[in-house]
């Protein structure tokens, strides 16, 4: 009797699960079946109000139901923006890459490359600053490097774009970020007494990012490393460069 009771309870549980599943499958979809112009108007209202979750829901429905409709390209552009504002960098990048692949000659392609740069900048920020808001210059700069390349592509291919000035300004900040990273690597090598590697990484900062604040300290590392390694010619050359650009630096006067 006990066994039969357990069996009956199990059958009742399975029946309840089946009922719930059937009920869920029969519920109406969240996005109603409305004309594309109506759905798009609703999506724009949500987007303009900053309600990115609901805007994405409507835009995704439009994109899947009317992939070749009159609103198709604009829907994709709006999705890029909505995902970016929602801090969903993976989805934003996926939509950006799809748009570039399918619409390489679109009139707003410069905007898409600009958004790609912004999205990768957001990825870099989230990667090393989202925890307690602490900046870490020694963290992987892959997103920053890609963002720099995105803005560079924008400036090279669309120099007259309305986004060019902002992209150029952002590249300055990204260049400083990348220079700080390479300098942190050079300092790490110094601590490990890997002076050849330290000098080479510092040289990379000087050659790749010569107009950043990190150049002075990179030259100092080169001088100290070459002096310790008994490489006077290289040390003197680095000292001359330092003296020319930073005449008040103590290493330039030694």
JSON list of C-alpha atoms in Angstrom, two decimals:
[
{"chain": "A", "resi": 1, "resn": "UNK", "atom": "CA", "xyz": [0.00, 0.00, 0.00]},
{"chain": "A", "resi": 2, "resn": "UNK", "atom": "CA", "xyz": [2.86, 2.34, 0.80]},
{"chain": "A", "resi": 3, "resn": "UNK", "atom": "CA", "xyz": [4.42, 1.61, -2.58]},
{"chain": "A", "resi": 4, "resn": "UNK", "atom": "CA", "xyz": [1.12, 2.30, -4.34]},
{"chain": "A", "resi": 5, "resn": "UNK", "atom": "CA", "xyz": [0.81, 5.59, -2.45]},
{"chain": "A", "resi": 6, "resn": "UNK", "atom": "CA", "xyz": [4.25, 6.72, -3.57]},
{"chain": "A", "resi": 7, "resn": "UNK", "atom": "CA", "xyz": [3.47, 5.69, -7.15]},
{"chain": "A", "resi": 8, "resn": "UNK", "atom": "CA", "xyz": [0.20, 7.64, -7.13]},
{"chain": "A", "resi": 9, "resn": "UNK", "atom": "CA", "xyz": [1.99, 10.71, -5.74]},
{"chain": "A", "resi": 10, "resn": "UNK", "atom": "CA", "xyz": [4.63, 10.46, -8.48]},
{"chain": "A", "resi": 11, "resn": "UNK", "atom": "CA", "xyz": [1.98, 10.21, -11.20]},
{"chain": "A", "resi": 12, "resn": "UNK", "atom": "CA", "xyz": [0.17, 13.22, -9.81]},
{"chain": "A", "resi": 13, "resn": "UNK", "atom": "CA", "xyz": [3.41, 15.22, -9.74]},
{"chain": "A", "resi": 14, "resn": "UNK", "atom": "CA", "xyz": [4.18, 14.31, -13.36]},
{"chain": "A", "resi": 15, "resn": "UNK", "atom": "CA", "xyz": [0.66, 15.29, -14.38]},
{"chain": "A", "resi": 16, "resn": "UNK", "atom": "CA", "xyz": [1.06, 18.65, -12.66]},
{"chain": "A", "resi": 17, "resn": "UNK", "atom": "CA", "xyz": [4.38, 19.31, -14.43]},
{"chain": "A", "resi": 18, "resn": "UNK", "atom": "CA", "xyz": [2.80, 18.39, -17.77]},
{"chain": "A", "resi": 19, "resn": "UNK", "atom": "CA", "xyz": [-0.07, 20.77, -17.08]},
{"chain": "A", "resi": 20, "resn": "UNK", "atom": "CA", "xyz": [2.31, 23.60, -16.24]},
{"chain": "A", "resi": 21, "resn": "UNK", "atom": "CA", "xyz": [4.36, 22.99, -19.38]},
{"chain": "A", "resi": 22, "resn": "UNK", "atom": "CA", "xyz": [1.22, 22.91, -21.51]},
{"chain": "A", "resi": 23, "resn": "UNK", "atom": "CA", "xyz": [0.00, 26.08, -19.87]},
{"chain": "A", "resi": 24, "resn": "UNK", "atom": "CA", "xyz": [3.32, 27.87, -20.50]},
{"chain": "A", "resi": 25, "resn": "UNK", "atom": "CA", "xyz": [3.43, 26.79, -24.12]},
{"chain": "A", "resi": 26, "resn": "UNK", "atom": "CA", "xyz": [-0.08, 28.03, -24.73]},
{"chain": "A", "resi": 27, "resn": "UNK", "atom": "CA", "xyz": [0.48, 31.50, -23.28]},
{"chain": "A", "resi": 28, "resn": "UNK", "atom": "CA", "xyz": [0.59, 34.39, -25.69]},
{"chain": "A", "resi": 29, "resn": "UNK", "atom": "CA", "xyz": [4.03, 35.69, -26.71]},
{"chain": "A", "resi": 30, "resn": "UNK", "atom": "CA", "xyz": [5.27, 38.77, -24.86]},
{"chain": "A", "resi": 31, "resn": "UNK", "atom": "CA", "xyz": [5.44, 40.77, -28.08]},
{"chain": "A", "resi": 32, "resn": "UNK", "atom": "CA", "xyz": [2.00, 40.91, -29.74]},
{"chain": "A", "resi": 33, "resn": "UNK", "atom": "CA", "xyz": [1.55, 40.11, -33.41]},
{"chain": "A", "resi": 34, "resn": "UNK", "atom": "CA", "xyz": [1.21, 43.67, -34.69]},
{"chain": "A", "resi": 35, "resn": "UNK", "atom": "CA", "xyz": [2.22, 45.46, -37.91]},
{"chain": "A", "resi": 36, "resn": "UNK", "atom": "CA", "xyz": [5.94, 46.30, -38.09]},
{"chain": "A", "resi": 37, "resn": "UNK", "atom": "CA", "xyz": [5.35, 50.04, -38.04]},
{"chain": "A", "resi": 38, "resn": "UNK", "atom": "CA", "xyz": [3.38, 49.71, -34.79]},
{"chain": "A", "resi": 39, "resn": "UNK", "atom": "CA", "xyz": [6.05, 47.55, -33.17]},
{"chain": "A", "resi": 40, "resn": "UNK", "atom": "CA", "xyz": [8.79, 49.89, -34.27]},
{"chain": "A", "resi": 41, "resn": "UNK", "atom": "CA", "xyz": [7.01, 52.94, -32.88]},
{"chain": "A", "resi": 42, "resn": "UNK", "atom": "CA", "xyz": [6.65, 51.15, -29.55]},
{"chain": "A", "resi": 43, "resn": "UNK", "atom": "CA", "xyz": [10.33, 50.15, -29.64]},
{"chain": "A", "resi": 44, "resn": "UNK", "atom": "CA", "xyz": [11.40, 53.73, -30.30]},
{"chain": "A", "resi": 45, "resn": "UNK", "atom": "CA", "xyz": [9.33, 54.98, -27.38]},
{"chain": "A", "resi": 46, "resn": "UNK", "atom": "CA", "xyz": [11.00, 52.45, -25.08]},
{"chain": "A", "resi": 47, "resn": "UNK", "atom": "CA", "xyz": [14.43, 53.31, -26.48]},
{"chain": "A", "resi": 48, "resn": "UNK", "atom": "CA", "xyz": [13.95, 57.05, -26.06]},
{"chain": "A", "resi": 49, "resn": "UNK", "atom": "CA", "xyz": [12.71, 56.50, -22.51]},
{"chain": "A", "resi": 50, "resn": "UNK", "atom": "CA", "xyz": [15.85, 54.51, -21.63]},
{"chain": "A", "resi": 51, "resn": "UNK", "atom": "CA", "xyz": [13.89, 51.29, -21.18]},
{"chain": "A", "resi": 52, "resn": "UNK", "atom": "CA", "xyz": [16.46, 49.22, -23.03]},
{"chain": "A", "resi": 53, "resn": "UNK", "atom": "CA", "xyz": [15.26, 45.80, -21.87]},
{"chain": "A", "resi": 54, "resn": "UNK", "atom": "CA", "xyz": [11.79, 46.25, -23.36]},
{"chain": "A", "resi": 55, "resn": "UNK", "atom": "CA", "xyz": [13.18, 48.06, -26.39]},
{"chain": "A", "resi": 56, "resn": "UNK", "atom": "CA", "xyz": [15.45, 45.09, -27.12]},
{"chain": "A", "resi": 57, "resn": "UNK", "atom": "CA", "xyz": [12.54, 42.70, -26.74]},
{"chain": "A", "resi": 58, "resn": "UNK", "atom": "CA", "xyz": [10.50, 44.61, -29.34]},
{"chain": "A", "resi": 59, "resn": "UNK", "atom": "CA", "xyz": [13.43, 45.14, -31.69]},
{"chain": "A", "resi": 60, "resn": "UNK", "atom": "CA", "xyz": [14.46, 41.48, -31.57]},
{"chain": "A", "resi": 61, "resn": "UNK", "atom": "CA", "xyz": [10.88, 40.50, -32.40]},
{"chain": "A", "resi": 62, "resn": "UNK", "atom": "CA", "xyz": [10.90, 42.89, -35.35]},
{"chain": "A", "resi": 63, "resn": "UNK", "atom": "CA", "xyz": [14.26, 41.60, -36.51]},
{"chain": "A", "resi": 64, "resn": "UNK", "atom": "CA", "xyz": [13.13, 37.97, -36.46]},
{"chain": "A", "resi": 65, "resn": "UNK", "atom": "CA", "xyz": [9.63, 38.50, -37.87]},
{"chain": "A", "resi": 66, "resn": "UNK", "atom": "CA", "xyz": [10.50, 41.02, -40.59]},
{"chain": "A", "resi": 67, "resn": "UNK", "atom": "CA", "xyz": [14.19, 40.47, -41.47]},
{"chain": "A", "resi": 68, "resn": "UNK", "atom": "CA", "xyz": [13.79, 42.11, -44.88]},
{"chain": "A", "resi": 69, "resn": "UNK", "atom": "CA", "xyz": [11.21, 44.72, -44.02]},
{"chain": "A", "resi": 70, "resn": "UNK", "atom": "CA", "xyz": [11.34, 48.46, -44.42]},
{"chain": "A", "resi": 71, "resn": "UNK", "atom": "CA", "xyz": [12.65, 48.88, -40.87]},
{"chain": "A", "resi": 72, "resn": "UNK", "atom": "CA", "xyz": [15.25, 46.11, -41.10]},
{"chain": "A", "resi": 73, "resn": "UNK", "atom": "CA", "xyz": [18.47, 48.15, -41.14]},
{"chain": "A", "resi": 74, "resn": "UNK", "atom": "CA", "xyz": [17.23, 50.72, -38.65]},
{"chain": "A", "resi": 75, "resn": "UNK", "atom": "CA", "xyz": [16.11, 47.97, -36.30]},
{"chain": "A", "resi": 76, "resn": "UNK", "atom": "CA", "xyz": [19.60, 46.48, -36.40]},
{"chain": "A", "resi": 77, "resn": "UNK", "atom": "CA", "xyz": [21.18, 49.88, -35.74]},
{"chain": "A", "resi": 78, "resn": "UNK", "atom": "CA", "xyz": [18.84, 50.44, -32.82]},
{"chain": "A", "resi": 79, "resn": "UNK", "atom": "CA", "xyz": [19.67, 47.00, -31.44]},
{"chain": "A", "resi": 80, "resn": "UNK", "atom": "CA", "xyz": [23.37, 47.86, -31.49]},
{"chain": "A", "resi": 81, "resn": "UNK", "atom": "CA", "xyz": [22.70, 50.99, -29.48]},
{"chain": "A", "resi": 82, "resn": "UNK", "atom": "CA", "xyz": [20.28, 49.32, -27.07]},
{"chain": "A", "resi": 83, "resn": "UNK", "atom": "CA", "xyz": [22.63, 46.44, -26.28]},
{"chain": "A", "resi": 84, "resn": "UNK", "atom": "CA", "xyz": [25.50, 48.90, -25.80]},
{"chain": "A", "resi": 85, "resn": "UNK", "atom": "CA", "xyz": [23.44, 50.99, -23.37]},
{"chain": "A", "resi": 86, "resn": "UNK", "atom": "CA", "xyz": [22.39, 47.80, -21.59]},
{"chain": "A", "resi": 87, "resn": "UNK", "atom": "CA", "xyz": [26.11, 46.95, -21.09]},
{"chain": "A", "resi": 88, "resn": "UNK", "atom": "CA", "xyz": [25.67, 43.74, -23.07]},
{"chain": "A", "resi": 89, "resn": "UNK", "atom": "CA", "xyz": [28.91, 44.08, -25.01]},
{"chain": "A", "resi": 90, "resn": "UNK", "atom": "CA", "xyz": [28.78, 40.55, -26.41]},
{"chain": "A", "resi": 91, "resn": "UNK", "atom": "CA", "xyz": [25.39, 41.06, -28.07]},
{"chain": "A", "resi": 92, "resn": "UNK", "atom": "CA", "xyz": [26.29, 44.56, -29.19]},
{"chain": "A", "resi": 93, "resn": "UNK", "atom": "CA", "xyz": [29.47, 43.28, -30.87]},
{"chain": "A", "resi": 94, "resn": "UNK", "atom": "CA", "xyz": [27.62, 40.38, -32.49]},
{"chain": "A", "resi": 95, "resn": "UNK", "atom": "CA", "xyz": [25.06, 42.75, -33.99]},
{"chain": "A", "resi": 96, "resn": "UNK", "atom": "CA", "xyz": [27.78, 45.17, -35.09]},
{"chain": "A", "resi": 97, "resn": "UNK", "atom": "CA", "xyz": [29.76, 42.47, -36.87]},
{"chain": "A", "resi": 98, "resn": "UNK", "atom": "CA", "xyz": [26.61, 41.16, -38.55]},
{"chain": "A", "resi": 99, "resn": "UNK", "atom": "CA", "xyz": [25.68, 44.64, -39.77]},
{"chain": "A", "resi": 100, "resn": "UNK", "atom": "CA", "xyz": [29.18, 45.27, -41.17]},
{"chain": "A", "resi": 101, "resn": "UNK", "atom": "CA", "xyz": [29.13, 41.90, -42.92]},
{"chain": "A", "resi": 102, "resn": "UNK", "atom": "CA", "xyz": [25.70, 42.39, -44.48]},
{"chain": "A", "resi": 103, "resn": "UNK", "atom": "CA", "xyz": [25.80, 46.14, -45.12]},
{"chain": "A", "resi": 104, "resn": "UNK", "atom": "CA", "xyz": [29.41, 47.18, -45.84]},
{"chain": "A", "resi": 105, "resn": "UNK", "atom": "CA", "xyz": [28.33, 50.16, -47.97]},
{"chain": "A", "resi": 106, "resn": "UNK", "atom": "CA", "xyz": [25.49, 51.41, -45.77]},
{"chain": "A", "resi": 107, "resn": "UNK", "atom": "CA", "xyz": [25.28, 55.18, -45.34]},
{"chain": "A", "resi": 108, "resn": "UNK", "atom": "CA", "xyz": [25.64, 54.80, -41.57]},
{"chain": "A", "resi": 109, "resn": "UNK", "atom": "CA", "xyz": [28.53, 52.35, -41.60]},
{"chain": "A", "resi": 110, "resn": "UNK", "atom": "CA", "xyz": [30.78, 54.98, -40.00]},
{"chain": "A", "resi": 111, "resn": "UNK", "atom": "CA", "xyz": [28.41, 55.04, -37.03]},
{"chain": "A", "resi": 112, "resn": "UNK", "atom": "CA", "xyz": [28.67, 51.25, -36.75]},
{"chain": "A", "resi": 113, "resn": "UNK", "atom": "CA", "xyz": [32.47, 51.36, -36.59]},
{"chain": "A", "resi": 114, "resn": "UNK", "atom": "CA", "xyz": [32.19, 54.16, -34.03]},
{"chain": "A", "resi": 115, "resn": "UNK", "atom": "CA", "xyz": [29.85, 52.01, -31.95]},
{"chain": "A", "resi": 116, "resn": "UNK", "atom": "CA", "xyz": [32.27, 49.11, -32.26]},
{"chain": "A", "resi": 117, "resn": "UNK", "atom": "CA", "xyz": [34.96, 51.27, -30.71]},
{"chain": "A", "resi": 118, "resn": "UNK", "atom": "CA", "xyz": [32.65, 52.39, -27.91]},
{"chain": "A", "resi": 119, "resn": "UNK", "atom": "CA", "xyz": [31.57, 48.82, -27.25]},
{"chain": "A", "resi": 120, "resn": "UNK", "atom": "CA", "xyz": [35.15, 47.58, -26.98]},
{"chain": "A", "resi": 121, "resn": "UNK", "atom": "CA", "xyz": [35.99, 50.50, -24.70]},
{"chain": "A", "resi": 122, "resn": "UNK", "atom": "CA", "xyz": [33.08, 49.43, -22.51]},
{"chain": "A", "resi": 123, "resn": "UNK", "atom": "CA", "xyz": [34.42, 45.88, -22.55]},
{"chain": "A", "resi": 124, "resn": "UNK", "atom": "CA", "xyz": [37.81, 47.12, -21.40]},
{"chain": "A", "resi": 125, "resn": "UNK", "atom": "CA", "xyz": [36.24, 49.18, -18.63]},
{"chain": "A", "resi": 126, "resn": "UNK", "atom": "CA", "xyz": [34.09, 46.30, -17.43]},
{"chain": "A", "resi": 127, "resn": "UNK", "atom": "CA", "xyz": [37.05, 43.96, -17.56]},
{"chain": "A", "resi": 128, "resn": "UNK", "atom": "CA", "xyz": [39.24, 45.75, -15.03]},
{"chain": "A", "resi": 129, "resn": "UNK", "atom": "CA", "xyz": [37.13, 48.41, -13.34]},
{"chain": "A", "resi": 130, "resn": "UNK", "atom": "CA", "xyz": [33.72, 46.96, -12.64]},
{"chain": "A", "resi": 131, "resn": "UNK", "atom": "CA", "xyz": [34.90, 45.33, -9.42]},
{"chain": "A", "resi": 132, "resn": "UNK", "atom": "CA", "xyz": [34.81, 48.05, -6.74]},
{"chain": "A", "resi": 133, "resn": "UNK", "atom": "CA", "xyz": [35.66, 50.63, -9.41]},
{"chain": "A", "resi": 134, "resn": "UNK", "atom": "CA", "xyz": [39.38, 49.89, -9.14]},
{"chain": "A", "resi": 135, "resn": "UNK", "atom": "CA", "xyz": [41.50, 50.69, -12.20]},
{"chain": "A", "resi": 136, "resn": "UNK", "atom": "CA", "xyz": [44.18, 48.10, -12.97]},
{"chain": "A", "resi": 137, "resn": "UNK", "atom": "CA", "xyz": [46.66, 49.11, -15.64]},
{"chain": "A", "resi": 138, "resn": "UNK", "atom": "CA", "xyz": [48.25, 45.67, -15.62]},
{"chain": "A", "resi": 139, "resn": "UNK", "atom": "CA", "xyz": [45.10, 43.89, -16.81]},
{"chain": "A", "resi": 140, "resn": "UNK", "atom": "CA", "xyz": [44.77, 42.44, -20.31]},
{"chain": "A", "resi": 141, "resn": "UNK", "atom": "CA", "xyz": [44.26, 45.37, -22.73]},
{"chain": "A", "resi": 142, "resn": "UNK", "atom": "CA", "xyz": [42.78, 43.33, -25.58]},
{"chain": "A", "resi": 143, "resn": "UNK", "atom": "CA", "xyz": [39.54, 45.30, -25.62]},
{"chain": "A", "resi": 144, "resn": "UNK", "atom": "CA", "xyz": [41.41, 48.61, -25.50]},
{"chain": "A", "resi": 145, "resn": "UNK", "atom": "CA", "xyz": [43.64, 47.56, -28.42]},
{"chain": "A", "resi": 146, "resn": "UNK", "atom": "CA", "xyz": [40.60, 46.57, -30.46]},
{"chain": "A", "resi": 147, "resn": "UNK", "atom": "CA", "xyz": [38.80, 49.81, -29.62]},
{"chain": "A", "resi": 148, "resn": "UNK", "atom": "CA", "xyz": [41.86, 51.78, -30.74]},
{"chain": "A", "resi": 149, "resn": "UNK", "atom": "CA", "xyz": [41.87, 49.84, -34.02]},
{"chain": "A", "resi": 150, "resn": "UNK", "atom": "CA", "xyz": [38.13, 50.41, -34.51]},
{"chain": "A", "resi": 151, "resn": "UNK", "atom": "CA", "xyz": [38.51, 54.18, -34.15]},
{"chain": "A", "resi": 152, "resn": "UNK", "atom": "CA", "xyz": [41.60, 54.10, -36.36]},
{"chain": "A", "resi": 153, "resn": "UNK", "atom": "CA", "xyz": [39.61, 52.31, -39.07]},
{"chain": "A", "resi": 154, "resn": "UNK", "atom": "CA", "xyz": [36.87, 54.92, -38.76]},
{"chain": "A", "resi": 155, "resn": "UNK", "atom": "CA", "xyz": [39.34, 57.79, -39.19]},
{"chain": "A", "resi": 156, "resn": "UNK", "atom": "CA", "xyz": [41.16, 56.15, -42.09]},
{"chain": "A", "resi": 157, "resn": "UNK", "atom": "CA", "xyz": [38.08, 55.20, -44.07]},
{"chain": "A", "resi": 158, "resn": "UNK", "atom": "CA", "xyz": [35.68, 57.97, -43.06]},
{"chain": "A", "resi": 159, "resn": "UNK", "atom": "CA", "xyz": [37.79, 61.02, -42.14]},
{"chain": "A", "resi": 160, "resn": "UNK", "atom": "CA", "xyz": [34.87, 63.39, -42.65]},
{"chain": "A", "resi": 161, "resn": "UNK", "atom": "CA", "xyz": [32.51, 61.42, -40.43]},
{"chain": "A", "resi": 162, "resn": "UNK", "atom": "CA", "xyz": [30.64, 63.36, -37.78]},
{"chain": "A", "resi": 163, "resn": "UNK", "atom": "CA", "xyz": [32.06, 60.84, -35.30]},
{"chain": "A", "resi": 164, "resn": "UNK", "atom": "CA", "xyz": [35.70, 61.42, -36.32]},
{"chain": "A", "resi": 165, "resn": "UNK", "atom": "CA", "xyz": [36.48, 64.14, -33.77]},
{"chain": "A", "resi": 166, "resn": "UNK", "atom": "CA", "xyz": [35.18, 62.13, -30.84]},
{"chain": "A", "resi": 167, "resn": "UNK", "atom": "CA", "xyz": [36.94, 59.00, -32.08]},
{"chain": "A", "resi": 168, "resn": "UNK", "atom": "CA", "xyz": [40.22, 60.90, -32.31]},
{"chain": "A", "resi": 169, "resn": "UNK", "atom": "CA", "xyz": [39.83, 62.18, -28.75]},
{"chain": "A", "resi": 170, "resn": "UNK", "atom": "CA", "xyz": [39.06, 58.70, -27.46]},
{"chain": "A", "resi": 171, "resn": "UNK", "atom": "CA", "xyz": [42.13, 57.30, -29.19]},
{"chain": "A", "resi": 172, "resn": "UNK", "atom": "CA", "xyz": [44.29, 59.60, -27.05]},
{"chain": "A", "resi": 173, "resn": "UNK", "atom": "CA", "xyz": [42.86, 58.08, -23.87]},
{"chain": "A", "resi": 174, "resn": "UNK", "atom": "CA", "xyz": [43.22, 54.57, -25.27]},
{"chain": "A", "resi": 175, "resn": "UNK", "atom": "CA", "xyz": [46.83, 55.23, -26.26]},
{"chain": "A", "resi": 176, "resn": "UNK", "atom": "CA", "xyz": [47.59, 56.32, -22.71]},
{"chain": "A", "resi": 177, "resn": "UNK", "atom": "CA", "xyz": [45.88, 53.19, -21.37]},
{"chain": "A", "resi": 178, "resn": "UNK", "atom": "CA", "xyz": [47.98, 50.94, -23.63]},
{"chain": "A", "resi": 179, "resn": "UNK", "atom": "CA", "xyz": [51.17, 52.80, -22.75]},
{"chain": "A", "resi": 180, "resn": "UNK", "atom": "CA", "xyz": [50.43, 52.37, -19.02]},
{"chain": "A", "resi": 181, "resn": "UNK", "atom": "CA", "xyz": [49.93, 48.66, -19.55]},
{"chain": "A", "resi": 182, "resn": "UNK", "atom": "CA", "xyz": [53.24, 48.20, -21.38]},
{"chain": "A", "resi": 183, "resn": "UNK", "atom": "CA", "xyz": [55.01, 50.29, -18.74]},
{"chain": "A", "resi": 184, "resn": "UNK", "atom": "CA", "xyz": [53.52, 48.12, -15.98]},
{"chain": "A", "resi": 185, "resn": "UNK", "atom": "CA", "xyz": [54.90, 45.07, -17.78]},
{"chain": "A", "resi": 186, "resn": "UNK", "atom": "CA", "xyz": [58.33, 46.68, -18.01]},
{"chain": "A", "resi": 187, "resn": "UNK", "atom": "CA", "xyz": [58.24, 47.42, -14.26]},
{"chain": "A", "resi": 188, "resn": "UNK", "atom": "CA", "xyz": [57.28, 43.82, -13.57]},
{"chain": "A", "resi": 189, "resn": "UNK", "atom": "CA", "xyz": [60.33, 42.64, -15.51]},
{"chain": "A", "resi": 190, "resn": "UNK", "atom": "CA", "xyz": [62.53, 45.02, -13.51]},
{"chain": "A", "resi": 191, "resn": "UNK", "atom": "CA", "xyz": [61.24, 43.50, -10.26]},
{"chain": "A", "resi": 192, "resn": "UNK", "atom": "CA", "xyz": [62.07, 40.05, -11.61]},
{"chain": "A", "resi": 193, "resn": "UNK", "atom": "CA", "xyz": [65.56, 41.23, -12.68]},
{"chain": "A", "resi": 194, "resn": "UNK", "atom": "CA", "xyz": [64.69, 40.36, -16.27]},
{"chain": "A", "resi": 195, "resn": "UNK", "atom": "CA", "xyz": [66.42, 43.51, -17.48]},
{"chain": "A", "resi": 196, "resn": "UNK", "atom": "CA", "xyz": [66.66, 42.67, -21.16]},
{"chain": "A", "resi": 197, "resn": "UNK", "atom": "CA", "xyz": [62.91, 42.10, -21.27]},
{"chain": "A", "resi": 198, "resn": "UNK", "atom": "CA", "xyz": [62.36, 45.26, -19.21]},
{"chain": "A", "resi": 199, "resn": "UNK", "atom": "CA", "xyz": [64.43, 47.37, -21.58]},
{"chain": "A", "resi": 200, "resn": "UNK", "atom": "CA", "xyz": [62.71, 45.93, -24.63]},
{"chain": "A", "resi": 201, "resn": "UNK", "atom": "CA", "xyz": [59.24, 46.56, -23.23]},
{"chain": "A", "resi": 202, "resn": "UNK", "atom": "CA", "xyz": [60.17, 50.09, -22.20]},
{"chain": "A", "resi": 203, "resn": "UNK", "atom": "CA", "xyz": [61.57, 50.67, -25.69]},
{"chain": "A", "resi": 204, "resn": "UNK", "atom": "CA", "xyz": [58.23, 49.54, -27.09]},
{"chain": "A", "resi": 205, "resn": "UNK", "atom": "CA", "xyz": [56.50, 52.25, -25.05]},
{"chain": "A", "resi": 206, "resn": "UNK", "atom": "CA", "xyz": [58.90, 54.90, -26.38]},
{"chain": "A", "resi": 207, "resn": "UNK", "atom": "CA", "xyz": [58.56, 53.83, -29.99]},
{"chain": "A", "resi": 208, "resn": "UNK", "atom": "CA", "xyz": [54.84, 53.05, -30.06]},
{"chain": "A", "resi": 209, "resn": "UNK", "atom": "CA", "xyz": [53.49, 55.73, -27.71]},
{"chain": "A", "resi": 210, "resn": "UNK", "atom": "CA", "xyz": [56.09, 58.55, -27.88]},
{"chain": "A", "resi": 211, "resn": "UNK", "atom": "CA", "xyz": [53.56, 61.28, -27.08]},
{"chain": "A", "resi": 212, "resn": "UNK", "atom": "CA", "xyz": [52.26, 59.79, -23.83]},
{"chain": "A", "resi": 213, "resn": "UNK", "atom": "CA", "xyz": [53.24, 60.68, -20.23]},
{"chain": "A", "resi": 214, "resn": "UNK", "atom": "CA", "xyz": [54.67, 57.18, -19.80]},
{"chain": "A", "resi": 215, "resn": "UNK", "atom": "CA", "xyz": [57.55, 57.87, -22.20]},
{"chain": "A", "resi": 216, "resn": "UNK", "atom": "CA", "xyz": [59.72, 59.57, -19.56]},
{"chain": "A", "resi": 217, "resn": "UNK", "atom": "CA", "xyz": [59.57, 56.67, -17.12]},
{"chain": "A", "resi": 218, "resn": "UNK", "atom": "CA", "xyz": [60.07, 54.18, -19.94]},
{"chain": "A", "resi": 219, "resn": "UNK", "atom": "CA", "xyz": [63.31, 55.94, -20.91]},
{"chain": "A", "resi": 220, "resn": "UNK", "atom": "CA", "xyz": [64.43, 55.81, -17.27]},
{"chain": "A", "resi": 221, "resn": "UNK", "atom": "CA", "xyz": [63.89, 52.05, -17.24]},
{"chain": "A", "resi": 222, "resn": "UNK", "atom": "CA", "xyz": [65.88, 51.71, -20.47]},
{"chain": "A", "resi": 223, "resn": "UNK", "atom": "CA", "xyz": [68.80, 53.72, -19.06]},
{"chain": "A", "resi": 224, "resn": "UNK", "atom": "CA", "xyz": [68.90, 51.86, -15.74]},
{"chain": "A", "resi": 225, "resn": "UNK", "atom": "CA", "xyz": [68.56, 48.47, -17.43]},
{"chain": "A", "resi": 226, "resn": "UNK", "atom": "CA", "xyz": [71.26, 49.15, -20.03]},
{"chain": "A", "resi": 227, "resn": "UNK", "atom": "CA", "xyz": [73.60, 50.54, -17.37]},
{"chain": "A", "resi": 228, "resn": "UNK", "atom": "CA", "xyz": [73.18, 47.41, -15.25]},
{"chain": "A", "resi": 229, "resn": "UNK", "atom": "CA", "xyz": [73.63, 45.18, -18.30]},
{"chain": "A", "resi": 230, "resn": "UNK", "atom": "CA", "xyz": [76.86, 47.03, -19.18]},
{"chain": "A", "resi": 231, "resn": "UNK", "atom": "CA", "xyz": [75.52, 48.24, -22.51]},
{"chain": "A", "resi": 232, "resn": "UNK", "atom": "CA", "xyz": [76.85, 51.84, -22.49]},
{"chain": "A", "resi": 233, "resn": "UNK", "atom": "CA", "xyz": [76.03, 52.69, -26.12]},
{"chain": "A", "resi": 234, "resn": "UNK", "atom": "CA", "xyz": [72.35, 51.87, -25.74]},
{"chain": "A", "resi": 235, "resn": "UNK", "atom": "CA", "xyz": [72.24, 53.55, -22.34]},
{"chain": "A", "resi": 236, "resn": "UNK", "atom": "CA", "xyz": [73.79, 56.73, -23.75]},
{"chain": "A", "resi": 237, "resn": "UNK", "atom": "CA", "xyz": [71.37, 56.83, -26.66]},
{"chain": "A", "resi": 238, "resn": "UNK", "atom": "CA", "xyz": [68.38, 56.50, -24.30]},
{"chain": "A", "resi": 239, "resn": "UNK", "atom": "CA", "xyz": [69.92, 59.18, -22.06]},
{"chain": "A", "resi": 240, "resn": "UNK", "atom": "CA", "xyz": [70.24, 61.56, -25.02]},
{"chain": "A", "resi": 241, "resn": "UNK", "atom": "CA", "xyz": [66.61, 61.05, -25.99]},
{"chain": "A", "resi": 242, "resn": "UNK", "atom": "CA", "xyz": [65.57, 61.64, -22.39]},
{"chain": "A", "resi": 243, "resn": "UNK", "atom": "CA", "xyz": [67.67, 64.80, -22.15]},
{"chain": "A", "resi": 244, "resn": "UNK", "atom": "CA", "xyz": [66.25, 66.20, -25.35]},
{"chain": "A", "resi": 245, "resn": "UNK", "atom": "CA", "xyz": [62.64, 65.68, -24.28]},
{"chain": "A", "resi": 246, "resn": "UNK", "atom": "CA", "xyz": [62.92, 65.91, -20.47]},
{"chain": "A", "resi": 247, "resn": "UNK", "atom": "CA", "xyz": [66.00, 68.06, -19.74]},
{"chain": "A", "resi": 248, "resn": "UNK", "atom": "CA", "xyz": [65.18, 68.36, -16.02]},
{"chain": "A", "resi": 249, "resn": "UNK", "atom": "CA", "xyz": [65.13, 64.61, -15.46]},
{"chain": "A", "resi": 250, "resn": "UNK", "atom": "CA", "xyz": [67.92, 63.45, -13.12]},
{"chain": "A", "resi": 251, "resn": "UNK", "atom": "CA", "xyz": [68.96, 60.66, -15.49]},
{"chain": "A", "resi": 252, "resn": "UNK", "atom": "CA", "xyz": [69.51, 63.19, -18.27]},
{"chain": "A", "resi": 253, "resn": "UNK", "atom": "CA", "xyz": [72.06, 65.03, -16.13]},
{"chain": "A", "resi": 254, "resn": "UNK", "atom": "CA", "xyz": [74.02, 62.00, -14.97]}
]
